[in-house]
Amino acid sequence: MNIGDRGLRLLSGLALFVVLAAILAIFGLVVVEGAGALSWRMLVEAPSSDLATGGVMPAIYGTAACTLLMTVAGVPVGVATAVYLAEYAPRRSRFATAVRAAVRILAGVPSIVFGLFGLGFFVLFVGKSIDGLFYRDAASPVFGRPALLWSSLTLAVLTLPVVIVTTEEAIRRVPRELREASYALGATQLTTIGRVVLPHARAGILTGVVLAVSRGAGEVAPILFTGVANYLPRIPTDVRDGFMHLGYHVYVLATQAPDVDRARAMVFGTVLVLLVLTFVLDAAALLLRARAHRGTRS
Amino acid sequence: MNGWHLLPAALLVLACSGRYGGAPGAGARITVRGSDTLVVLMQRWAEASTTSQPDVVVEVSGGGTGTGIAALMNGTTDLAMASRPIAREERARIEGSGAKLVEIPVALDAVAIYIHESNPLSALTLDALRGVFAGKIRRWSELGGADRPIVLYSRESSSGTYAFFKEHVLQKCDFAPEAQSLPGTAAVVQAVARDPAAIGYGGIARARGVKVLPLRLADGSVVAPDHEAATTGRYPLTRPLFVYLRAPANPEAEGFARFLVGPEAQALAEEAGFFAWRSPP
Amino acid sequence: MSTSRKPRRRFRRSLGERIAERALALVAASAIGAITLILVFVVREALPLFWDGHEGLALAAPHRYPNYDHPVYVWQPVGYPPKYGVVPLFVGTLKITGLAMAISTPLSLLAAIYVAELMRPRRRAWIKPIIELVAGVPSVVLGFIALTYIAGATQDLLGCTYRLNALVAAIALSLAVLPVIFTVAEDALHGVPLALREASLALGARRYQTVTRVVLPAALPGILAALVLGFGRAIGETMIVLMASGNAAVLDPSPTSSARTLTATIAAELGESPRGSEHWRVLFLLGMILLLITWALDAVGRIVVRRLARRLDPSTDEGA
C-alpha cells in the first residue's frame, strides 16, 4: 500500500477511534456510576428537602407533562405547515420560500434566546394580559408568572423546525402514483392528504415527533425563566403551576445541592434517567426513520 | 394504524386533566423564590408546613436574592427569600405600585470564608480579605502561605451572598475579573474542596469538606463564625436572612409566613446549620 | 429534494377545499410569525437602552468608570455604578467557540472521511447511528460530565491553575458539536457520485489523491454547511459553558483561563434583574446580539455554499 493511502487510513481511522473512544469512555463512566445509584425508589419517590435522598419522580413527571403539552401544542402546527409546504405551496412561491427561511432561522436561534422570548412574550405579555383582562382583583398573578404552560409553549416553538422539516421530507417521499390513484378514484385533495398521504408518511412524521420530544425533554435553557422550579414536594396538577424537570434537576444537583458529595448518587441517577430517556427516544427515531425509508423504496 | 390515532387522544386527556379556569388562588399554591442560601432551609420549611397544612403546596425556587426580589416586583412570586435587606430602590419600586412590603427576618447566617483543608493559614483580617478578592493580593506567599497563585471563587451577581460580601468586605472595590463566578454555594464549596490554592465564601451552613477560615478583628482577636460569635454580632460577617411579601397577600402566603417565625420552623433553622432569629443586635 | 411534479387538480375545487388551503397557509405563516415575535419581543426589551440612555454600557470601546484610573473593559453588573463592558463576554464567547471548533473540526471531518470513504458499508450502517445518538444528548448532561470528569482530568494532565476553564468547556462543547458536523459532512461525502471516484481511480490516482483532490472538493459545499451549523450550535450553547467555564469575565485569551460567554451571562443573570431595569435591558441586548450573529451566520453560510456549489457544478441553480 502506498504511503499516502496508509497515512490517510491511519489519520482518519485514528480520528474515528478517538471520537468513539471518548464517547464510550464518558458515557460508560456515567452509565456504570449511574446504574449503581439508580433504584426503584429513585423513580417513584419525591426528593427529600436537601435533594440528597429520595427520588426524582416529580422531575420525571414534570418532564413528561412539559413535553406532552409541548407536543400537543407544537406538532399539529408543524404537521399542518409541512402539509402546506409539500402539498399546496406552488413551486417557487415567495410565501413558501419565506416560510422555509423562517424555519431555517428558527432552527438556528440559540436556546437561551428562546428563554428570553418565553419570558418576554408568554409570561410577561400573554400571561399578564390574561391577568389584566380576567383576574383583575387577584392578589397574586394567575397566568402572569412562570408556569408549566409557558415552558411547554416555549419548547413547542423551539421544536417546531424539527417537526416541519422531518414531516415535509416524509410527505415528499410518498410516491406520486398513490396520489394519482386516489384522484383517479374521485377523491378530493383534502381527502387524498388525510387518507392517503399522511397515513403513508406516518413513520416519517412520527420520526419528527419523537425527535422533537427528545430535543424538548433535554433542553434546560429555555425553561430557566419560564416555569421550572428547584423543588416541588408534589406533582403539579395545573398548567399554571411550576414544575420540576430532569435536566434542570441535574443542573441544580450538580451546582446547588446543599451537600454535593452526599447528593452524588442522586445526580448520577438523574443523569442516567435523562440519558436513557433521550437515548430511547432518539433510537426510536432512528429505527422509525429506517423503516420509513425502507417502506418507500419497496 | 390505531396506535397512531391513540397518541393525540392520550395527549388530549393529559392536557385536559389540568384544572383550567379555576378561581384565582383556588390552587392554594404559594411560590417562594430567591436566595440560594435559604433555599434548602425553605425546602425543609415547605416540607414541614405541608404536614400541618396539607392543602397548600409550597413551590420553592432558588436563583439568588436578586431573582427573588425581581420576581416579587414583577409579581411572579408570592414570597421572596433574601440574604440581604431589600435595597431602597427595590422597596420604592414595589411600594410605588400601591402595595405594602412586609419584611420578616427568619434566621441568622454567618458568611464563612472557605479554604482548602490543607491550607495552613490560620486567620485573615478583613483588609487582607478585601485585597485578595479585589485582586490586589495574588499569591498565597503574600499571606504567609505556599508560593502559588490564589484562585478566587465567587458567586453569580444574582446572589445575596455576593452582594453582602461586596458591601461588607470589598466595599467600594470591584471583584477581580479573574474571580470565577459559580452558580451556587455548593459549587463554590465543591471547587474549594478540590483546589489547594482556592479561597471562596458562602453561608456557614454549607461548609463541608473545606476549612472555615476565622477572621482577625481590628483588636487582634481571632473570631470564628460559631453560634456565640454570630448571635452576639462579634463575627463581622453575620447577617439576617429575610422573607419578603406584598402586604395584601393571599391568606395561604400569610399563613406560611407566620409559620416561618414559629418555634417549629426556628428549630429547623438551627438544625440546618443556621442560627435562630433573635431580635436584631 | 424531489423534483417530481405533484399532480394538481385543475378543475374547480369545492369551497371546503379552498378554505382548507387558506387555513393551512395561515398555519404555515406561524413559522414566520414565531421568528418575528422572537425578534420583536427581544428587541422591544432591549431597544429603550438607546433612547432612554444608559450608564455603564460599553459595547466596543473601553469605558472609564469612577474608582478606575484608566478606561477598562469590565463586566460587573452589580456595583456602584454597574459596569456593562460587553467586550470580555465577546472574548469569552469567541474563545470557547473557537477552541471547540478547533477540537471538533479535524476530528469530525477525518472521522467522516474514514466512515464515508474507507469503511465497509455494513459497518458504516451501525457506526453512523452511534455518533448520531450523541447529538441527542442533552447539553446539561455534557455540562455535568465536564464538571465531574473533564475538569479533573485536564487539571491533572495540564496542571491548570483554574479547575474550570475555557478548555474544559470547549472539550465538552465539542462533544455536542462533533456529531452535528460529522453527520452533515459524512452525508456530503457519501453523496459524491461514485462515478467521480471511479474515474479518478481509473486514471491511476491513489485512494488518498482521490479523496483529497476529487471527493473533498466535490463535497466542499456540504462540509462548509456542516461547519457553519456546528459553529452556530457552539455559539448558542448555554448549559455546558454555564457549568464548566468558570464564568469569569476576563480578557485573557489563554485557553486554560476562565471565560464568560454571552449565553451563560444571560442564563445566570436574567432572573435577578427586575423587568425594565438597565441590567434587564442589557441582557436582552445580549440576546439580540446572539440572534443577529446566528442570523448573519445563516446568511453567510448560505451565500458561500451556493457560490461554491455553482462553481463546482454550474448547472445547479439551487444550493440547498
mmCIF file of C-alpha atoms in Angstrom, chain A residues 1-5 8-9 11-16 18-20 22-23 26-27 29-30 33 76-78 80-81 83-92 95 98-106 108-117 119-121 124-125 128 157 160 164 172 176 179-180 183 186-191 193 214 217-221 224-225 246-248 250-251 254-255 264 267-268 271 274-275 278-279 282-283 286 289, chain C residues 1-9 13-14 16-17 20-21 24-32 34-35 37-39 41-42 44-45 106-108 110-115 117-119 127 129-142 144-145 147-150 175 178 182 206-209 211-212 232 235-239 242-243 262-263 266-271 275 280 283-284 286-288 290-291 294-295 298 302 317-318:
data_model
loop_
_atom_site.group_PDB
_atom_site.id
_atom_site.type_symbol
_atom_site.label_atom_id
_atom_site.label_comp_id
_atom_site.label_asym_id
_atom_site.label_seq_id
_atom_site.Cartn_x
_atom_site.Cartn_y
_atom_site.Cartn_z
ATOM 1 C CA MET A 1 0.000 0.000 0.000
ATOM 2 C CA ASN A 2 1.151 3.492 -0.833
ATOM 3 C CA ILE A 3 2.376 5.790 1.980
ATOM 4 C CA GLY A 4 -0.239 8.426 1.225
ATOM 5 C CA ASP A 5 -3.023 5.866 1.342
ATOM 6 C CA LEU A 8 -4.962 8.762 5.165
ATOM 7 C CA ARG A 9 -6.233 5.483 6.574
ATOM 8 C CA LEU A 11 -5.076 9.523 10.384
ATOM 9 C CA SER A 12 -8.771 9.287 9.696
ATOM 10 C CA GLY A 13 -9.054 5.933 11.434
ATOM 11 C CA LEU A 14 -7.335 7.427 14.469
ATOM 12 C CA ALA A 15 -9.788 10.340 14.492
ATOM 13 C CA LEU A 16 -12.747 7.993 14.368
ATOM 14 C CA VAL A 18 -10.646 8.936 19.324
ATOM 15 C CA VAL A 19 -14.254 10.054 18.792
ATOM 16 C CA LEU A 20 -15.694 6.621 19.524
ATOM 17 C CA ALA A 22 -14.285 9.386 24.021
ATOM 18 C CA ILE A 23 -17.978 8.660 23.580
ATOM 19 C CA ILE A 26 -17.534 9.074 29.050
ATOM 20 C CA PHE A 27 -20.930 7.502 28.662
ATOM 21 C CA LEU A 29 -18.481 6.002 33.177
ATOM 22 C CA VAL A 30 -21.826 7.748 33.552
ATOM 23 C CA GLU A 33 -21.834 5.009 38.160
ATOM 24 C CA PRO A 76 -50.334 19.959 14.789
ATOM 25 C CA VAL A 77 -48.881 23.307 13.752
ATOM 26 C CA GLY A 78 -45.708 21.679 12.459
ATOM 27 C CA ALA A 80 -50.000 21.445 9.012
ATOM 28 C CA THR A 81 -47.127 23.702 7.933
ATOM 29 C CA VAL A 83 -48.525 19.666 4.564
ATOM 30 C CA TYR A 84 -48.926 23.144 3.162
ATOM 31 C CA LEU A 85 -45.300 23.351 2.049
ATOM 32 C CA ALA A 86 -45.279 19.907 0.456
ATOM 33 C CA GLU A 87 -48.801 19.668 -0.986
ATOM 34 C CA TYR A 88 -50.199 23.127 -1.592
ATOM 35 C CA ALA A 89 -47.451 25.719 -1.967
ATOM 36 C CA PRO A 90 -46.784 26.398 -5.669
ATOM 37 C CA ARG A 91 -43.223 25.789 -6.796
ATOM 38 C CA ARG A 92 -41.120 28.920 -6.360
ATOM 39 C CA PHE A 95 -44.570 32.736 0.606
ATOM 40 C CA ALA A 98 -40.234 32.849 3.277
ATOM 41 C CA VAL A 99 -41.710 30.111 5.456
ATOM 42 C CA ARG A 100 -38.733 27.851 4.732
ATOM 43 C CA ALA A 101 -36.292 30.644 5.551
ATOM 44 C CA ALA A 102 -38.158 31.329 8.799
ATOM 45 C CA VAL A 103 -37.990 27.640 9.720
ATOM 46 C CA ARG A 104 -34.269 27.538 8.998
ATOM 47 C CA ILE A 105 -33.585 30.660 11.053
ATOM 48 C CA LEU A 106 -35.794 29.384 13.856
ATOM 49 C CA GLY A 108 -30.569 28.279 14.456
ATOM 50 C CA VAL A 109 -31.823 30.526 17.262
ATOM 51 C CA PRO A 110 -29.850 29.819 20.462
ATOM 52 C CA SER A 111 -31.932 28.086 23.094
ATOM 53 C CA ILE A 112 -31.301 30.805 25.680
ATOM 54 C CA VAL A 113 -32.875 33.341 23.309
ATOM 55 C CA PHE A 114 -35.991 31.164 23.358
ATOM 56 C CA GLY A 115 -35.835 31.585 27.139
ATOM 57 C CA LEU A 116 -35.794 35.373 26.751
ATOM 58 C CA PHE A 117 -38.652 35.154 24.271
ATOM 59 C CA LEU A 119 -40.314 35.208 29.446
ATOM 60 C CA GLY A 120 -40.888 38.388 27.454
ATOM 61 C CA PHE A 121 -43.754 37.121 25.311
ATOM 62 C CA LEU A 124 -44.968 38.913 30.729
ATOM 63 C CA PHE A 125 -47.069 39.726 27.669
ATOM 64 C CA LYS A 128 -50.023 39.461 32.135
ATOM 65 C CA VAL A 157 -41.810 26.978 19.273
ATOM 66 C CA LEU A 160 -41.284 23.464 15.512
ATOM 67 C CA ILE A 164 -41.734 20.733 9.975
ATOM 68 C CA ARG A 172 -42.441 14.371 -0.238
ATOM 69 C CA ARG A 176 -46.803 10.146 -6.778
ATOM 70 C CA ARG A 179 -51.863 10.333 -5.023
ATOM 71 C CA GLU A 180 -52.789 9.802 -8.650
ATOM 72 C CA TYR A 183 -57.511 11.309 -7.516
ATOM 73 C CA GLY A 186 -62.505 10.719 -7.407
ATOM 74 C CA ALA A 187 -61.059 11.762 -4.055
ATOM 75 C CA THR A 188 -60.550 15.446 -3.365
ATOM 76 C CA GLN A 189 -57.142 16.820 -2.485
ATOM 77 C CA LEU A 190 -58.037 17.109 1.198
ATOM 78 C CA THR A 191 -59.278 13.514 1.311
ATOM 79 C CA ILE A 193 -53.949 14.082 2.042
ATOM 80 C CA SER A 214 -36.282 14.079 22.659
ATOM 81 C CA ALA A 217 -37.065 16.783 27.021
ATOM 82 C CA GLY A 218 -33.396 17.684 27.200
ATOM 83 C CA GLU A 219 -33.445 21.465 26.812
ATOM 84 C CA VAL A 220 -32.899 23.453 30.004
ATOM 85 C CA ALA A 221 -32.027 26.990 28.922
ATOM 86 C CA LEU A 224 -34.982 28.542 33.162
ATOM 87 C CA PHE A 225 -37.154 31.660 33.330
ATOM 88 C CA LEU A 246 -34.927 16.262 34.948
ATOM 89 C CA GLY A 247 -32.435 18.440 33.077
ATOM 90 C CA TYR A 248 -32.810 21.369 35.446
ATOM 91 C CA VAL A 250 -29.238 17.736 37.091
ATOM 92 C CA TYR A 251 -28.064 21.359 36.948
ATOM 93 C CA ALA A 254 -24.530 19.438 40.322
ATOM 94 C CA THR A 255 -24.128 23.087 41.286
ATOM 95 C CA ARG A 264 -23.575 12.470 44.130
ATOM 96 C CA VAL A 267 -27.029 13.326 40.325
ATOM 97 C CA PHE A 268 -25.720 10.225 38.619
ATOM 98 C CA VAL A 271 -28.336 11.903 34.666
ATOM 99 C CA LEU A 274 -32.388 11.609 31.467
ATOM 100 C CA LEU A 275 -29.804 9.927 29.266
ATOM 101 C CA THR A 278 -33.285 10.696 25.325
ATOM 102 C CA PHE A 279 -31.387 7.648 24.028
ATOM 103 C CA ASP A 282 -33.522 9.006 19.597
ATOM 104 C CA ALA A 283 -33.028 5.312 18.947
ATOM 105 C CA LEU A 286 -33.572 6.237 14.047
ATOM 106 C CA ARG A 289 -36.603 6.643 10.000
ATOM 107 C CA MET C 1 -35.196 17.440 -2.859
ATOM 108 C CA SER C 2 -37.777 15.727 -5.014
ATOM 109 C CA THR C 3 -38.343 17.284 -8.373
ATOM 110 C CA SER C 4 -41.304 15.121 -9.284
ATOM 111 C CA ARG C 5 -44.282 17.264 -10.079
ATOM 112 C CA LYS C 6 -47.258 16.661 -7.899
ATOM 113 C CA PRO C 7 -50.459 16.048 -9.775
ATOM 114 C CA ARG C 8 -52.623 19.082 -9.274
ATOM 115 C CA ARG C 9 -56.306 19.149 -9.948
ATOM 116 C CA ARG C 13 -62.479 22.930 -6.280
ATOM 117 C CA SER C 14 -65.120 22.944 -3.585
ATOM 118 C CA GLY C 16 -64.190 23.417 1.709
ATOM 119 C CA GLU C 17 -61.069 22.624 -0.247
ATOM 120 C CA ALA C 20 -58.621 24.211 3.903
ATOM 121 C CA GLU C 21 -55.832 25.527 1.722
ATOM 122 C CA LEU C 24 -53.101 25.571 6.121
ATOM 123 C CA ALA C 25 -51.327 28.598 4.628
ATOM 124 C CA LEU C 26 -52.306 30.549 7.710
ATOM 125 C CA VAL C 27 -50.834 27.904 9.995
ATOM 126 C CA ALA C 28 -47.700 27.775 7.837
ATOM 127 C CA ALA C 29 -47.335 31.511 8.385
ATOM 128 C CA SER C 30 -46.905 30.741 12.091
ATOM 129 C CA ALA C 31 -43.258 29.930 11.485
ATOM 130 C CA ILE C 32 -42.775 33.430 10.111
ATOM 131 C CA ALA C 34 -42.708 32.918 15.534
ATOM 132 C CA ILE C 35 -39.435 34.320 14.262
ATOM 133 C CA LEU C 37 -42.337 37.592 17.580
ATOM 134 C CA ILE C 38 -38.954 36.442 18.871
ATOM 135 C CA LEU C 39 -37.255 39.369 17.221
ATOM 136 C CA PHE C 41 -40.044 40.729 21.939
ATOM 137 C CA VAL C 42 -36.281 40.556 22.364
ATOM 138 C CA ARG C 44 -38.651 45.533 22.479
ATOM 139 C CA GLU C 45 -36.988 44.926 25.845
ATOM 140 C CA PRO C 106 -10.413 17.981 12.421
ATOM 141 C CA LEU C 107 -11.752 15.073 14.459
ATOM 142 C CA SER C 108 -15.206 15.086 12.914
ATOM 143 C CA LEU C 110 -11.379 12.960 9.492
ATOM 144 C CA ALA C 111 -13.827 10.578 11.108
ATOM 145 C CA ALA C 112 -16.351 11.421 8.397
ATOM 146 C CA ILE C 113 -13.750 10.690 5.702
ATOM 147 C CA TYR C 114 -12.988 7.320 7.262
ATOM 148 C CA VAL C 115 -16.626 6.364 7.577
ATOM 149 C CA GLU C 117 -14.583 6.555 2.116
ATOM 150 C CA LEU C 118 -12.752 3.728 3.801
ATOM 151 C CA MET C 119 -15.316 1.821 5.773
ATOM 152 C CA ILE C 127 -21.213 3.374 13.312
ATOM 153 C CA PRO C 129 -26.221 5.990 14.228
ATOM 154 C CA ILE C 130 -23.970 5.660 17.283
ATOM 155 C CA ILE C 131 -22.429 9.049 16.621
ATOM 156 C CA GLU C 132 -25.836 10.479 15.711
ATOM 157 C CA LEU C 133 -27.201 9.339 19.069
ATOM 158 C CA VAL C 134 -24.613 11.507 20.813
ATOM 159 C CA ALA C 135 -26.082 14.541 19.051
ATOM 160 C CA GLY C 136 -29.241 13.973 21.080
ATOM 161 C CA VAL C 137 -27.520 14.016 24.480
ATOM 162 C CA PRO C 138 -28.927 16.945 26.492
ATOM 163 C CA SER C 139 -26.354 19.666 26.951
ATOM 164 C CA VAL C 140 -26.888 19.728 30.702
ATOM 165 C CA VAL C 141 -25.602 16.137 30.785
ATOM 166 C CA LEU C 142 -22.483 17.187 28.878
ATOM 167 C CA PHE C 144 -22.270 17.639 34.173
ATOM 168 C CA ILE C 145 -19.713 15.355 32.502
ATOM 169 C CA LEU C 147 -17.807 19.203 35.743
ATOM 170 C CA THR C 148 -17.230 15.684 37.077
ATOM 171 C CA TYR C 149 -14.721 14.120 34.683
ATOM 172 C CA ILE C 150 -13.208 16.533 32.184
ATOM 173 C CA LEU C 175 -18.840 16.614 22.204
ATOM 174 C CA LEU C 178 -18.859 16.890 16.788
ATOM 175 C CA PHE C 182 -19.826 14.610 11.441
ATOM 176 C CA ARG C 206 -4.208 6.759 -5.466
ATOM 177 C CA ARG C 207 -7.004 6.495 -2.932
ATOM 178 C CA TYR C 208 -5.645 9.422 -0.856
ATOM 179 C CA GLN C 209 -5.302 11.502 -4.017
ATOM 180 C CA VAL C 211 -10.104 11.639 -1.527
ATOM 181 C CA THR C 212 -8.172 14.899 -1.211
ATOM 182 C CA GLY C 232 -23.935 28.086 15.210
ATOM 183 C CA ILE C 235 -22.007 29.812 19.879
ATOM 184 C CA GLY C 236 -25.565 29.362 21.111
ATOM 185 C CA GLU C 237 -24.895 26.621 23.640
ATOM 186 C CA THR C 238 -25.738 27.641 27.205
ATOM 187 C CA MET C 239 -25.733 24.961 29.871
ATOM 188 C CA LEU C 242 -22.512 27.889 32.311
ATOM 189 C CA MET C 243 -21.470 24.783 34.230
ATOM 190 C CA LEU C 262 -22.947 35.773 26.153
ATOM 191 C CA THR C 263 -25.297 32.829 26.648
ATOM 192 C CA ILE C 266 -27.987 35.752 30.184
ATOM 193 C CA ALA C 267 -28.759 32.447 31.884
ATOM 194 C CA ALA C 268 -27.012 33.408 35.109
ATOM 195 C CA GLU C 269 -28.179 36.978 35.441
ATOM 196 C CA LEU C 270 -31.580 37.412 33.864
ATOM 197 C CA GLY C 271 -33.504 36.018 36.819
ATOM 198 C CA ARG C 275 -38.098 43.994 34.478
ATOM 199 C CA TRP C 280 -32.521 43.589 32.242
ATOM 200 C CA LEU C 283 -29.256 41.199 28.942
ATOM 201 C CA PHE C 284 -31.954 41.364 26.271
ATOM 202 C CA LEU C 286 -27.057 40.399 24.510
ATOM 203 C CA GLY C 287 -29.873 38.130 23.352
ATOM 204 C CA MET C 288 -30.471 40.420 20.392
ATOM 205 C CA LEU C 290 -26.849 36.485 19.681
ATOM 206 C CA LEU C 291 -29.887 36.463 17.439
ATOM 207 C CA THR C 294 -26.901 33.389 14.221
ATOM 208 C CA TRP C 295 -28.851 35.200 11.541
ATOM 209 C CA ASP C 298 -27.046 31.534 8.347
ATOM 210 C CA ARG C 302 -25.877 30.030 2.512
ATOM 211 C CA ASP C 317 -29.010 26.905 -9.667
ATOM 212 C CA GLU C 318 -30.333 25.915 -6.276
#
